[in-house]
Every structure is written in C-alpha cells, then in structure tokens.
mmCIF file of C-alpha atoms in Angstrom:
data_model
loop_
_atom_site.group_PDB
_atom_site.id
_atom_site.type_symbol
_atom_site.label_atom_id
_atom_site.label_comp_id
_atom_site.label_asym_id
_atom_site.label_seq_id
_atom_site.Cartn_x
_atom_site.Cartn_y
_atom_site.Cartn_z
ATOM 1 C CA UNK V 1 43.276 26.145 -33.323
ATOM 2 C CA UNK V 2 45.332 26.838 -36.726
ATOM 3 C CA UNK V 3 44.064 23.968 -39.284
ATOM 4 C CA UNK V 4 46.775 23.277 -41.546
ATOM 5 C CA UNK V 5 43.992 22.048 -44.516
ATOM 6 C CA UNK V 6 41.092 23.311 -45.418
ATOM 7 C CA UNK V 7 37.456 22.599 -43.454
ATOM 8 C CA UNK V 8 35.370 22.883 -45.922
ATOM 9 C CA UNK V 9 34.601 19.139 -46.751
ATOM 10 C CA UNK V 10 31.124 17.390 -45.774
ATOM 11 C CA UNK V 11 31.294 14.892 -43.252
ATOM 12 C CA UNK V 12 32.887 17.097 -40.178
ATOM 13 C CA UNK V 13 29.839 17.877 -38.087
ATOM 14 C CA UNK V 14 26.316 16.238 -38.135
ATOM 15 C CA UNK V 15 22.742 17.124 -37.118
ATOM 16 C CA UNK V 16 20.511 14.383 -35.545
ATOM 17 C CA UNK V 17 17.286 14.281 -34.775
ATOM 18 C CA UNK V 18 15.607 11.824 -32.610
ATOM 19 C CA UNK V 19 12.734 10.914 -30.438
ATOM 20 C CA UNK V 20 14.241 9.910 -27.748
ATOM 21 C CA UNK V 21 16.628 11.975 -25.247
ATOM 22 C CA UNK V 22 20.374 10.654 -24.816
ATOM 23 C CA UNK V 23 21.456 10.741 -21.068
ATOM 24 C CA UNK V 24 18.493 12.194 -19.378
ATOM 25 C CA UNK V 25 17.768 9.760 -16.303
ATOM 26 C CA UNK V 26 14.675 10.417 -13.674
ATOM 27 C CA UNK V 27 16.459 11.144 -10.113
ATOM 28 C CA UNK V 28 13.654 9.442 -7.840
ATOM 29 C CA UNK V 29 14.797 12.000 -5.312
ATOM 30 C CA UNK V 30 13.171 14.739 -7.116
ATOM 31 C CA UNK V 31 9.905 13.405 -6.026
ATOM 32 C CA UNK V 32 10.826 13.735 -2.383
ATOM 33 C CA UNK V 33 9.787 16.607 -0.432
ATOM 34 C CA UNK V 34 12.050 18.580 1.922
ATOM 35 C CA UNK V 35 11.050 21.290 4.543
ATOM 36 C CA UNK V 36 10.711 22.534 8.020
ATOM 37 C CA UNK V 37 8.521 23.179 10.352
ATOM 38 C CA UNK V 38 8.532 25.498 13.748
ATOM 39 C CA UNK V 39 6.260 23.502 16.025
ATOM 40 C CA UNK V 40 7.388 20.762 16.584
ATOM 41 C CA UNK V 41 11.029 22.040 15.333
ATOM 42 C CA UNK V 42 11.914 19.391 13.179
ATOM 43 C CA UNK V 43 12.861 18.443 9.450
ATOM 44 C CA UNK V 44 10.668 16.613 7.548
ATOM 45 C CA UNK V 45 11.644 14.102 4.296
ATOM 46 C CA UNK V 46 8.129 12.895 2.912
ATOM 47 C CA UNK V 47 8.167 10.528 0.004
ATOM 48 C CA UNK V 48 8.817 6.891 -0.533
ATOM 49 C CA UNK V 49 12.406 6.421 -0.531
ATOM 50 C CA UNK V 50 13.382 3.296 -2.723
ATOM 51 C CA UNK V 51 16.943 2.732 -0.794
ATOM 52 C CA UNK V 52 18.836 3.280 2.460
ATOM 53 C CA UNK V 53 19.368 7.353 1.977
ATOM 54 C CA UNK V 54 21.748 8.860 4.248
ATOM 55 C CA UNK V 55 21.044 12.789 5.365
ATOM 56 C CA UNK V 56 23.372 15.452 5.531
ATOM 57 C CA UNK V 57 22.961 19.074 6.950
ATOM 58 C CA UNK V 58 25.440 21.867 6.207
ATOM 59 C CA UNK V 59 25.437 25.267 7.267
ATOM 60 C CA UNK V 60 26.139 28.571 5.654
ATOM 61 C CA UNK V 61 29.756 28.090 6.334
ATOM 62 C CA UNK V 62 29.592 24.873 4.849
ATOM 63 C CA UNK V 63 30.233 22.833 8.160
ATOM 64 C CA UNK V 64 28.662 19.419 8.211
ATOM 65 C CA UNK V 65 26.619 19.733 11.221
ATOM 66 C CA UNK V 66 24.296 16.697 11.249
ATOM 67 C CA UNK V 67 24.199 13.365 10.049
ATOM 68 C CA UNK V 68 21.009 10.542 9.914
ATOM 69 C CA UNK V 69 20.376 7.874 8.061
ATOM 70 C CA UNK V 70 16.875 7.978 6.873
ATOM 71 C CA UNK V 71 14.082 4.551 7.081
ATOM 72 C CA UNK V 72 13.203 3.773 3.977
ATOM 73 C CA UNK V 73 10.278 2.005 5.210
ATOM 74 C CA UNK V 74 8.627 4.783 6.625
ATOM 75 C CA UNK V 75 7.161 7.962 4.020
ATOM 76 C CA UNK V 76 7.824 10.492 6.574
ATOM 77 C CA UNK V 77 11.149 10.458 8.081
ATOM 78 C CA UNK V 78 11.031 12.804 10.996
ATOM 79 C CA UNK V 79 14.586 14.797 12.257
ATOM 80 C CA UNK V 80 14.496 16.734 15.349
ATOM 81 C CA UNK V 81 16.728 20.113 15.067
ATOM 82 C CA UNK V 82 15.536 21.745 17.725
ATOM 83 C CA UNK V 83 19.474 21.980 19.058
ATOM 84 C CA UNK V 84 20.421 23.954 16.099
ATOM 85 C CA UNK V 85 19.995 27.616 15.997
ATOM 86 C CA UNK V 86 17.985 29.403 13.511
ATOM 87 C CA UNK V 87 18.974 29.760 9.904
ATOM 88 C CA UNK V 88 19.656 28.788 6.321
ATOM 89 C CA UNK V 89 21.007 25.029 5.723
ATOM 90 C CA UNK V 90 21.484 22.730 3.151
ATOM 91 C CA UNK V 91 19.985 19.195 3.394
ATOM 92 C CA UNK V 92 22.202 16.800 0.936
ATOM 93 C CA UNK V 93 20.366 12.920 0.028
ATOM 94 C CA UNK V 94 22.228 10.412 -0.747
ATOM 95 C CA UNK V 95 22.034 7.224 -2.158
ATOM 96 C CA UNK V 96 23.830 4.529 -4.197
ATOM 97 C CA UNK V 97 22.662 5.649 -7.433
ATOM 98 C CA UNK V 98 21.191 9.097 -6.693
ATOM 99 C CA UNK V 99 21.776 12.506 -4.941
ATOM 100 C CA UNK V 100 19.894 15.601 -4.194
ATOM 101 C CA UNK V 101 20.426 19.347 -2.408
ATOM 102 C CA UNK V 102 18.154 21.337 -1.109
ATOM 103 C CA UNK V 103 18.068 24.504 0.755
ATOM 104 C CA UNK V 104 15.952 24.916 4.069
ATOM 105 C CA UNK V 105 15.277 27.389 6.543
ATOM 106 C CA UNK V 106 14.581 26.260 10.200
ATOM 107 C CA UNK V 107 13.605 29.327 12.568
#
C-alpha cells in the first residue's frame, strides 16, 4: 500500500478495552467425550447431547466410512466398529448450531 497523504493524524486506529469477550461462544460439544474401547470394539459418545447430532467417521485417507445419527436422549451413545480394521479415524459431530472433530484410535 502507497498512501498518497500522510498517516500521521489521530483517529486511524483505536485500543479498547473491555470486560467482556466479542465473538467467543461455548460449543456444548466440547463437553462431550469421544473414545474407543477394544472389548467390546465399539465407539463411545458420553455426554448429554442437547440436539439430534449426526456422526461421521473418516479415515486416514479421508474416506467417509460410517455414518449414525446419535439419540439424544440417551448419555452414552454406543457405535459398534468392530467391521472396521484397526487404525487412526476422525469422528466429526454435527449439529444445527455446532460442530466438533476429534481424532480416535480403534485397535
């Protein structure tokens, strides 16, 4: 940028100080937990989900490779993956308002 005037005048950046934050929103999601276990070979969501939350599990490759909708009545949604080989994955939440990633390892 070439200013053709000078930018030395008051008024062209301020400082403010506040109390409060600006766009910082709590993601309800955060509060859920996410993980695996080996016997029974299945994925766990544990936390009280506040809407219908659909699941989504990606590879490595990035290859959608299963799809659930979760109960939001229940605090422990249960997933059997005992069809899907061992590895990394990435569990996606989604919501209407909200949206969290996580990575998991199922062995």
């Amino acid at each position: 940028m070439t200013p053709n005037e000078t930018l030395n005048n008051i008024g062209r950046f301020y400082l403010r100080f506040s109390a409060e934050t600006l766009t910082t929103s709590e993601n309800e999601l955060d509060y859920l937990r996410v993980f695996t276990t080996k016997t029974p070979r299945v994925l766990t969501v544990s936390g009280q989900l506040l809407q219908d939350t659909k699941l989504k599990l990606y590879d490595v490759r990035g290859r959608l490779v299963l799809t659930q909708q979760l109960n939001e009545a229940s605090v422990n949604n249960q997933i059997d993956v005992s069809k899907l080989e061992d590895g990394v994955y990435v569990v996606e939440l989604n919501n209407v308002y909200q949206r969290k990633t996580q990575k998991v390892i199922i062995r």
